[in-house]
Amino acid sequence: EGGVGEAVDAVLDSVVAGVAGHTRHLYDLLGVLPGTTATADLLTAAGATRVDEGLGELLSCRLAVLVESSDRPRRYRLHDVVRAHARLRARALPDERRRAVLRLVVDFYADAAAHGDALVLGDRFRIQPPPGRPLSGLGVRGPLFTGRAEALEWLDAERVNLRSAIRVAADERWYEAVWRLCESLWALYHSRKHLADCVESGFLGIEAAQHEARPDVEVRMRNQVARAAYELGDLDRAEAQLDAAVDLLGPAGDPRLTGVVQESRGLIALARGRSEESPGAAHRRAEEARQHFEHALAANRAVPDPHGIVVQSYNVAQALVAGERWADALDVLDEASETARATGDEPMLPRIDLVRARAFAGAGSLDRAVAAAGAAADAAAGLKQFAKLDEALELLTALADRAEDRPLRAACEDKLTTLRRTMGLRPPAAPTA
């Protein structure tokens, strides 16, 4: 095997020796990069020149291939055997040069992910300051992405590279970059439900916060891990993270950090309520959740943080629905949607409509429930919030079934199947007779 590998390396050495100098420099850069794909934007940020020419030569020599992706920039990767050769060459580079390239790459991703987060989730509470470079300064032919949906597609297309950048930053002890990336990637992980990634990067974020002696950052990182664990159904692990976060709240400062922990506690109470067998116990859990969300709402009003106010009002309404207080929930949702529209907080609108649909259904207004769930599905589709779109369609299917509306049910199930295929999920198993 060693003989075959050496022969392949010798062939590749001769191919690389025959390309132009700037192409050879590009090839060596590709050997240093973390992750699996690269764009002209990233390569330029890493110090490459004449990037298009170099990539064209690598393609024509069959060293690199174009990768299909749903976002705008053209993505390239080296063939697997070629990548191993490029990485071998990269190991021979002076350590200082290799680290300088990695620092440029990590900084590019930290700024780009922060811009992506700002577009996807709007004016939410963030610990990190805005990125130093404007979005237009990161792209070779204009901005990397424009608008929420494009930003989310870019983050998803870069997911493996971003995860690798976090690991590199942790290995190199660039702790601020680690937690900045982790904070920004909540926009991707929460929207597309990459929950295992959220846990993995979150633990690196916790370590980075501890190295930096940043209790505020550690609270945020632990809360992100808790939220991923909650969505994975591991409520005990989620609560353990929140308990550790609570101990840090005194020195952490911003009241919204108390708010995010209270929000997560409320979500866990709602989840525990769903597994209660008696209605009385479920209602007690709903009331417990409502109180946590009211505390979170008060923390956001104290700032004031309009997005936080909308999110926690939406959560209060979820708890009211769980407690079967339909009319109260609808009042809270009306106020939340009014604030969301006034402040341009579009990503919250499908979420609000989903809870509104459940409140209408609980109150027996099935036609209004169907209209609200349909609005949620349309808005989520426009924003490419696939998890919320899936939820909206499932709710529509259940409502159509309850309304004995066979055509609507069939259309919903068809849309659900298509969506699950798009998300790479298996369709639900057919019910057994």
Short mmCIF file of C-alpha atoms in Angstrom, two decimals:
data_model
loop_
_atom_site.label_atom_id
_atom_site.label_comp_id
_atom_site.label_asym_id
_atom_site.label_seq_id
_atom_site.Cartn_x
_atom_site.Cartn_y
_atom_site.Cartn_z
CA GLU A 1 0.00 0.00 0.00
CA GLY A 2 2.86 2.36 0.83
CA GLY A 3 4.23 1.78 -2.67
CA VAL A 4 0.91 2.71 -4.31
CA GLY A 5 0.61 5.81 -2.10
CA GLU A 6 4.14 6.91 -2.94
CA ALA A 7 3.48 6.40 -6.67
CA VAL A 8 0.28 8.50 -6.45
CA ASP A 9 2.17 11.22 -4.54
CA ALA A 10 4.91 11.19 -7.20
CA VAL A 11 2.33 11.63 -9.99
CA LEU A 12 0.64 14.47 -8.09
CA ASP A 13 4.00 16.09 -7.35
CA SER A 14 4.72 16.22 -11.09
CA VAL A 15 1.24 17.59 -11.91
CA VAL A 16 1.54 20.32 -9.27
CA ALA A 17 5.06 21.16 -10.43
CA GLY A 18 3.66 21.79 -13.91
CA VAL A 19 1.02 24.38 -12.96
CA ALA A 20 1.52 28.15 -12.73
CA GLY A 21 3.10 29.58 -9.57
CA HIS A 22 -0.13 31.26 -8.35
CA THR A 23 -2.01 27.98 -8.91
CA ARG A 24 0.58 26.09 -6.87
CA HIS A 25 0.19 28.68 -4.07
CA LEU A 26 -3.60 28.16 -4.23
CA TYR A 27 -3.13 24.38 -4.07
CA ASP A 28 -0.97 24.73 -0.96
CA LEU A 29 -3.60 27.01 0.61
CA LEU A 30 -6.28 24.39 -0.05
CA GLY A 31 -4.09 21.90 1.83
CA VAL A 32 -4.04 24.19 4.89
CA LEU A 33 -7.76 25.03 4.99
CA PRO A 34 -9.98 23.33 7.57
CA GLY A 35 -13.19 21.80 6.25
CA THR A 36 -13.86 20.27 2.87
CA THR A 37 -14.91 23.00 0.40
CA ALA A 38 -13.69 26.48 -0.49
CA THR A 39 -15.05 29.52 -2.30
CA ALA A 40 -13.17 32.26 -4.13
CA ASP A 41 -14.21 34.56 -1.25
CA LEU A 42 -12.51 32.38 1.36
CA LEU A 43 -9.38 31.80 -0.74
CA THR A 44 -9.01 35.53 -1.36
CA ALA A 45 -9.42 36.21 2.37
CA ALA A 46 -6.71 33.58 3.04
CA GLY A 47 -4.25 35.49 0.84
CA ALA A 48 -4.55 33.87 -2.60
CA THR A 49 -4.15 35.96 -5.78
CA ARG A 50 -5.49 35.35 -9.31
CA VAL A 51 -7.97 32.98 -7.66
CA ASP A 52 -10.26 32.41 -10.67
CA GLU A 53 -7.33 31.55 -12.93
CA GLY A 54 -5.88 29.20 -10.33
CA LEU A 55 -9.18 27.44 -9.71
CA GLY A 56 -9.71 27.11 -13.46
CA GLU A 57 -6.31 25.44 -13.84
CA LEU A 58 -6.97 23.08 -10.90
CA LEU A 59 -10.28 22.09 -12.52
CA SER A 60 -8.73 21.50 -15.93
CA CYS A 61 -5.95 19.38 -14.36
CA ARG A 62 -8.71 17.39 -12.58
CA LEU A 63 -7.20 18.17 -9.19
CA ALA A 64 -10.35 20.01 -8.05
CA VAL A 65 -14.08 19.63 -8.71
CA LEU A 66 -17.07 21.92 -8.45
CA VAL A 67 -19.52 21.03 -5.69
CA GLU A 68 -23.27 21.47 -6.01
CA SER A 69 -24.81 23.64 -3.31
CA SER A 70 -28.04 25.52 -2.75
CA ASP A 71 -26.39 28.88 -2.08
CA ARG A 72 -24.91 31.39 -4.51
CA PRO A 73 -21.07 31.15 -4.43
CA ARG A 74 -19.35 28.45 -6.51
CA ARG A 75 -17.82 25.87 -4.19
CA TYR A 76 -14.74 23.83 -4.96
CA ARG A 77 -13.09 20.84 -3.34
CA LEU A 78 -10.03 18.74 -4.02
CA HIS A 79 -10.52 15.07 -4.93
CA ASP A 80 -10.03 12.91 -1.81
CA VAL A 81 -6.65 11.47 -2.88
CA VAL A 82 -5.54 14.93 -3.99
CA ARG A 83 -6.60 16.49 -0.66
CA ALA A 84 -4.43 14.00 1.25
CA HIS A 85 -1.50 15.03 -0.97
CA ALA A 86 -2.20 18.77 -0.52
CA ARG A 87 -2.36 18.28 3.27
CA LEU A 88 0.93 16.43 3.22
CA ARG A 89 2.50 19.39 1.40
CA ALA A 90 0.88 21.78 3.88
CA ARG A 91 2.56 19.98 6.79
CA ALA A 92 5.93 20.86 5.25
CA LEU A 93 5.10 24.61 5.32
CA PRO A 94 6.65 26.74 8.11
CA ASP A 95 4.36 26.61 11.16
CA GLU A 96 4.16 30.41 11.29
CA ARG A 97 2.86 30.60 7.71
CA ARG A 98 0.32 27.80 8.29
CA ARG A 99 -1.00 29.50 11.45
CA ALA A 100 -1.21 32.88 9.68
CA VAL A 101 -3.42 31.32 6.97
CA LEU A 102 -5.62 29.59 9.57
CA ARG A 103 -6.04 32.87 11.47
CA LEU A 104 -7.22 34.62 8.29
CA VAL A 105 -9.67 31.78 7.63
CA VAL A 106 -11.07 31.77 11.18
CA ASP A 107 -11.46 35.57 11.16
CA PHE A 108 -13.23 35.42 7.78
CA TYR A 109 -15.70 32.83 9.12
CA ALA A 110 -16.23 34.68 12.41
CA ASP A 111 -17.17 37.89 10.57
CA ALA A 112 -19.20 36.14 7.85
CA ALA A 113 -21.16 34.01 10.37
CA ALA A 114 -21.91 37.13 12.45
CA HIS A 115 -23.33 38.87 9.35
CA GLY A 116 -25.33 35.72 8.54
CA ASP A 117 -26.72 35.57 12.08
CA ALA A 118 -27.69 39.26 11.95
CA LEU A 119 -29.65 38.70 8.72
CA VAL A 120 -31.29 35.41 9.78
CA LEU A 121 -32.32 36.37 13.32
CA GLY A 122 -32.43 40.16 13.06
CA ASP A 123 -31.97 42.36 16.09
CA ARG A 124 -31.63 39.67 18.77
CA PHE A 125 -29.54 39.97 21.94
CA ARG A 126 -25.88 39.23 21.19
CA ILE A 127 -22.85 39.42 23.45
CA GLN A 128 -20.29 39.96 20.68
CA PRO A 129 -19.95 43.39 19.06
CA PRO A 130 -20.85 43.76 15.35
CA PRO A 131 -18.15 42.39 13.00
CA GLY A 132 -15.32 44.76 12.13
CA ARG A 133 -15.63 44.23 8.36
CA PRO A 134 -18.76 45.08 6.38
CA LEU A 135 -20.44 42.21 4.53
CA SER A 136 -19.46 43.79 1.19
CA GLY A 137 -15.79 43.58 2.24
CA LEU A 138 -15.92 39.77 2.58
CA GLY A 139 -17.07 38.92 -0.96
CA VAL A 140 -15.04 39.02 -4.16
CA ARG A 141 -17.97 39.81 -6.48
CA GLY A 142 -20.28 41.55 -4.05
CA PRO A 143 -21.82 40.39 -0.75
CA LEU A 144 -21.69 36.70 0.20
CA PHE A 145 -25.48 36.74 0.61
CA THR A 146 -28.37 39.19 0.64
CA GLY A 147 -31.46 38.73 2.79
CA ARG A 148 -32.44 36.18 5.42
CA ALA A 149 -33.09 33.16 3.20
CA GLU A 150 -29.76 33.50 1.31
CA ALA A 151 -27.82 34.00 4.56
CA LEU A 152 -29.31 30.81 6.00
CA GLU A 153 -28.46 28.86 2.83
CA TRP A 154 -24.86 30.15 2.98
CA LEU A 155 -24.49 29.14 6.65
CA ASP A 156 -25.87 25.68 5.87
CA ALA A 157 -23.60 25.23 2.82
CA GLU A 158 -20.61 26.23 5.01
CA ARG A 159 -21.70 24.08 7.96
CA VAL A 160 -18.84 21.54 7.84
CA ASN A 161 -16.26 24.28 7.25
CA LEU A 162 -17.63 26.39 10.11
CA ARG A 163 -17.50 23.41 12.47
CA SER A 164 -13.88 22.78 11.41
CA ALA A 165 -13.03 26.47 11.92
CA ILE A 166 -14.32 26.28 15.51
CA ARG A 167 -12.14 23.22 16.19
CA VAL A 168 -9.08 24.92 14.68
CA ALA A 169 -9.71 28.08 16.73
CA ALA A 170 -10.01 25.95 19.89
CA ASP A 171 -6.78 24.05 19.08
CA GLU A 172 -4.95 27.33 18.44
CA ARG A 173 -6.41 28.91 21.61
CA TRP A 174 -8.14 31.72 19.74
CA TYR A 175 -10.88 31.63 22.36
CA GLU A 176 -12.76 34.78 21.39
CA ALA A 177 -13.17 33.47 17.84
CA VAL A 178 -14.48 30.15 19.23
CA TRP A 179 -17.31 31.68 21.22
CA ARG A 180 -18.11 34.31 18.59
CA LEU A 181 -18.60 31.55 16.01
CA CYS A 182 -20.68 29.49 18.46
CA GLU A 183 -22.93 32.44 19.29
CA SER A 184 -23.46 33.30 15.61
CA LEU A 185 -24.18 29.70 14.59
CA TRP A 186 -27.28 29.54 16.80
CA ALA A 187 -28.98 31.14 13.75
CA LEU A 188 -28.15 28.01 11.72
CA TYR A 189 -28.43 25.31 14.38
CA HIS A 190 -31.81 26.50 15.67
CA SER A 191 -33.29 27.18 12.22
CA ARG A 192 -32.15 23.90 10.60
CA LYS A 193 -32.05 21.74 13.78
CA HIS A 194 -28.39 20.69 13.55
CA LEU A 195 -28.62 19.81 17.22
CA ALA A 196 -25.61 17.49 17.57
CA ASP A 197 -23.43 20.22 16.00
CA CYS A 198 -24.86 22.70 18.51
CA VAL A 199 -23.88 20.47 21.45
CA GLU A 200 -20.38 19.77 20.09
CA SER A 201 -19.54 23.40 19.32
CA GLY A 202 -21.28 24.56 22.52
CA PHE A 203 -18.89 22.58 24.73
CA LEU A 204 -15.94 24.16 22.94
CA GLY A 205 -17.65 27.53 23.51
CA ILE A 206 -18.00 26.80 27.25
CA GLU A 207 -14.28 25.98 27.50
CA ALA A 208 -13.40 29.14 25.55
CA ALA A 209 -15.54 31.28 27.89
CA GLN A 210 -13.81 29.76 30.92
CA HIS A 211 -10.35 30.47 29.45
CA GLU A 212 -11.44 34.07 28.78
CA ALA A 213 -13.03 34.40 32.26
CA ARG A 214 -16.31 35.50 30.63
CA PRO A 215 -19.24 34.35 32.80
CA ASP A 216 -21.68 36.13 30.45
CA VAL A 217 -20.41 34.11 27.49
CA GLU A 218 -20.43 30.89 29.51
CA VAL A 219 -24.11 31.43 30.42
CA ARG A 220 -24.97 31.91 26.74
CA MET A 221 -22.96 28.84 25.65
CA ARG A 222 -24.47 26.62 28.38
CA ASN A 223 -27.93 27.83 27.45
CA GLN A 224 -27.33 26.93 23.77
CA VAL A 225 -26.22 23.42 24.78
CA ALA A 226 -29.27 23.17 27.05
CA ARG A 227 -31.61 24.15 24.23
CA ALA A 228 -30.09 21.54 21.89
CA ALA A 229 -30.34 18.87 24.61
CA TYR A 230 -33.97 19.89 25.25
CA GLU A 231 -34.81 19.53 21.55
CA LEU A 232 -33.07 16.14 21.51
CA GLY A 233 -35.38 15.09 24.37
CA ASP A 234 -32.61 14.93 27.01
CA LEU A 235 -34.32 17.17 29.58
CA ASP A 236 -32.10 16.12 32.51
CA ARG A 237 -28.95 17.08 30.60
CA ALA A 238 -30.57 20.37 29.61
CA GLU A 239 -31.44 21.17 33.25
CA ALA A 240 -27.90 20.31 34.40
CA GLN A 241 -26.52 22.91 31.95
CA LEU A 242 -29.03 25.51 33.16
CA ASP A 243 -28.17 24.81 36.82
CA ALA A 244 -24.49 25.51 36.00
CA ALA A 245 -25.53 28.69 34.14
CA VAL A 246 -27.63 29.99 37.06
CA ASP A 247 -24.54 29.95 39.32
CA LEU A 248 -22.88 32.40 36.90
CA LEU A 249 -25.76 34.86 36.53
CA GLY A 250 -24.66 37.14 39.40
CA PRO A 251 -21.43 38.31 37.73
CA ALA A 252 -22.81 37.96 34.19
CA GLY A 253 -24.41 41.40 33.96
CA ASP A 254 -27.06 41.84 31.26
CA PRO A 255 -30.59 40.98 32.53
CA ARG A 256 -31.34 39.27 29.21
CA LEU A 257 -29.00 36.45 30.24
CA THR A 258 -31.37 35.71 33.11
CA GLY A 259 -34.12 35.89 30.47
CA VAL A 260 -32.57 33.24 28.20
CA VAL A 261 -32.12 30.83 31.13
CA GLN A 262 -35.70 31.42 32.32
CA GLU A 263 -36.93 30.84 28.76
CA SER A 264 -35.15 27.47 28.59
CA ARG A 265 -36.54 26.49 32.00
CA GLY A 266 -40.02 27.34 30.73
CA LEU A 267 -39.58 25.21 27.61
CA ILE A 268 -38.46 22.25 29.74
CA ALA A 269 -41.51 22.69 32.01
CA LEU A 270 -43.75 22.63 28.91
CA ALA A 271 -42.02 19.47 27.65
CA ARG A 272 -42.45 17.77 31.02
CA GLY A 273 -46.10 18.85 31.02
CA ARG A 274 -46.67 17.08 27.68
CA SER A 275 -45.64 13.79 29.26
CA GLU A 276 -47.90 14.19 32.33
CA GLU A 277 -50.79 11.74 32.38
CA SER A 278 -53.31 13.75 34.41
CA PRO A 279 -54.74 17.05 33.09
CA GLY A 280 -54.21 18.64 36.51
CA ALA A 281 -50.49 17.88 36.50
CA ALA A 282 -50.16 19.08 32.89
CA HIS A 283 -51.88 22.36 33.79
CA ARG A 284 -49.56 22.84 36.79
CA ARG A 285 -46.55 22.41 34.48
CA ALA A 286 -48.09 24.91 32.04
CA GLU A 287 -48.47 27.45 34.86
CA GLU A 288 -44.86 26.82 35.97
CA ALA A 289 -43.74 27.44 32.36
CA ARG A 290 -45.83 30.62 32.12
CA GLN A 291 -44.12 32.02 35.24
CA HIS A 292 -40.65 31.31 33.81
CA PHE A 293 -41.61 33.03 30.55
CA GLU A 294 -43.10 36.02 32.40
CA HIS A 295 -39.75 36.44 34.22
CA ALA A 296 -37.95 36.28 30.86
CA LEU A 297 -40.41 38.82 29.41
CA ALA A 298 -39.79 41.20 32.32
CA ALA A 299 -36.00 40.89 31.81
CA ASN A 300 -36.38 41.89 28.14
CA ARG A 301 -38.77 44.75 28.95
CA ALA A 302 -36.20 46.09 31.43
CA VAL A 303 -33.66 46.70 28.62
CA PRO A 304 -35.98 47.16 26.51
CA ASP A 305 -35.32 44.55 23.78
CA PRO A 306 -38.16 44.47 21.19
CA HIS A 307 -37.15 41.07 19.73
CA GLY A 308 -36.82 39.57 23.20
CA ILE A 309 -40.24 40.97 24.12
CA VAL A 310 -41.79 39.30 21.03
CA VAL A 311 -40.08 35.95 21.71
CA GLN A 312 -41.08 35.82 25.37
CA SER A 313 -44.66 36.95 24.63
CA TYR A 314 -44.86 34.09 22.11
CA ASN A 315 -43.58 31.74 24.83
CA VAL A 316 -46.13 33.02 27.36
CA ALA A 317 -48.82 32.28 24.76
CA GLN A 318 -47.45 28.73 24.30
CA ALA A 319 -47.82 28.17 28.05
CA LEU A 320 -51.36 29.61 28.00
CA VAL A 321 -52.30 27.22 25.17
CA ALA A 322 -50.83 24.30 27.14
CA GLY A 323 -53.04 25.40 30.06
CA GLU A 324 -56.06 25.57 27.70
CA ARG A 325 -56.45 29.34 28.21
CA TRP A 326 -57.24 29.94 24.54
CA ALA A 327 -58.61 33.51 24.66
CA ASP A 328 -55.75 34.76 26.88
CA ALA A 329 -53.24 33.20 24.48
CA LEU A 330 -54.83 34.89 21.44
CA ASP A 331 -54.68 38.31 23.17
CA VAL A 332 -50.96 37.88 23.91
CA LEU A 333 -50.28 36.70 20.33
CA ASP A 334 -52.09 39.68 18.79
CA GLU A 335 -49.86 42.05 20.74
CA ALA A 336 -46.71 40.03 19.89
CA SER A 337 -47.45 39.99 16.14
CA GLU A 338 -48.15 43.73 16.18
CA THR A 339 -44.73 44.38 17.77
CA ALA A 340 -43.02 41.92 15.38
CA ARG A 341 -44.49 43.65 12.32
CA ALA A 342 -43.67 47.13 13.65
CA THR A 343 -40.02 46.17 14.29
CA GLY A 344 -39.48 44.08 11.11
CA ASP A 345 -39.14 40.84 13.09
CA GLU A 346 -40.41 38.58 10.26
CA PRO A 347 -38.81 35.32 11.49
CA MET A 348 -41.12 35.37 14.52
CA LEU A 349 -44.34 35.63 12.47
CA PRO A 350 -44.59 31.94 11.42
CA ARG A 351 -43.93 30.92 15.04
CA ILE A 352 -46.65 33.24 16.30
CA ASP A 353 -49.10 31.94 13.67
CA LEU A 354 -48.38 28.33 14.68
CA VAL A 355 -49.35 29.01 18.29
CA ARG A 356 -52.33 31.06 17.10
CA ALA A 357 -53.51 28.06 15.03
CA ARG A 358 -53.31 25.83 18.12
CA ALA A 359 -55.25 28.36 20.19
CA PHE A 360 -58.00 28.62 17.54
CA ALA A 361 -58.15 24.82 17.28
CA GLY A 362 -58.46 24.52 21.06
CA ALA A 363 -61.28 27.07 21.04
CA GLY A 364 -63.05 25.08 18.29
CA SER A 365 -62.52 27.60 15.44
CA LEU A 366 -61.10 25.12 12.92
CA ASP A 367 -61.42 27.41 9.89
CA ARG A 368 -59.39 30.13 11.64
CA ALA A 369 -56.89 27.51 12.83
CA VAL A 370 -56.38 26.26 9.25
CA ALA A 371 -55.90 29.85 7.99
CA ALA A 372 -53.29 30.57 10.70
CA ALA A 373 -51.40 27.30 10.08
CA GLY A 374 -51.42 27.98 6.32
CA ALA A 375 -50.02 31.49 6.91
CA ALA A 376 -47.30 29.97 9.13
CA ALA A 377 -46.36 27.43 6.41
CA ASP A 378 -46.17 30.12 3.70
CA ALA A 379 -44.05 32.46 5.84
CA ALA A 380 -41.72 29.67 6.99
CA ALA A 381 -41.25 28.51 3.37
CA GLY A 382 -40.36 32.07 2.29
CA LEU A 383 -37.77 32.33 5.09
CA LYS A 384 -36.49 28.77 4.45
CA GLN A 385 -37.24 27.86 8.08
CA PHE A 386 -37.63 24.17 7.23
CA ALA A 387 -38.23 22.97 10.79
CA LYS A 388 -41.10 25.45 11.29
CA LEU A 389 -42.49 24.66 7.83
CA ASP A 390 -42.52 20.97 8.75
CA GLU A 391 -44.31 21.79 12.02
CA ALA A 392 -46.88 23.95 10.21
CA LEU A 393 -47.64 21.25 7.66
CA GLU A 394 -47.98 18.57 10.34
CA LEU A 395 -50.43 20.81 12.17
CA LEU A 396 -52.34 21.48 8.94
CA THR A 397 -52.56 17.73 8.34
CA ALA A 398 -53.95 17.14 11.84
CA LEU A 399 -56.45 20.00 11.42
CA ALA A 400 -57.55 18.74 8.01
CA ASP A 401 -58.07 15.28 9.51
CA ARG A 402 -60.13 16.75 12.33
CA ALA A 403 -62.17 18.80 9.86
CA GLU A 404 -62.69 15.68 7.71
CA ASP A 405 -61.41 17.67 4.75
CA ARG A 406 -59.85 14.92 2.62
CA PRO A 407 -58.51 17.12 -0.25
CA LEU A 408 -56.74 19.45 2.23
CA ARG A 409 -55.32 16.49 4.15
CA ALA A 410 -53.98 14.88 0.95
CA ALA A 411 -52.36 18.16 -0.18
CA CYS A 412 -50.73 18.63 3.23
CA GLU A 413 -49.35 15.09 3.27
CA ASP A 414 -47.94 15.56 -0.24
CA LYS A 415 -46.22 18.80 0.83
CA LEU A 416 -44.92 17.11 3.98
CA THR A 417 -43.38 14.24 2.01
CA THR A 418 -41.65 16.68 -0.37
CA LEU A 419 -40.36 18.77 2.51
CA ARG A 420 -39.01 15.77 4.41
CA ARG A 421 -37.17 14.68 1.26
CA THR A 422 -35.68 18.18 0.91
CA MET A 423 -34.53 18.07 4.54
CA GLY A 424 -33.10 14.57 4.16
CA LEU A 425 -35.59 13.08 6.63
CA ARG A 426 -37.40 9.82 6.24
CA PRO A 427 -41.18 10.13 5.86
CA PRO A 428 -43.15 9.06 8.94
CA ALA A 429 -44.07 5.37 9.08
CA ALA A 430 -47.57 4.51 7.86
CA PRO A 431 -49.89 3.89 10.80
CA THR A 432 -50.50 0.23 11.51
CA ALA A 433 -54.04 -1.04 11.23
#
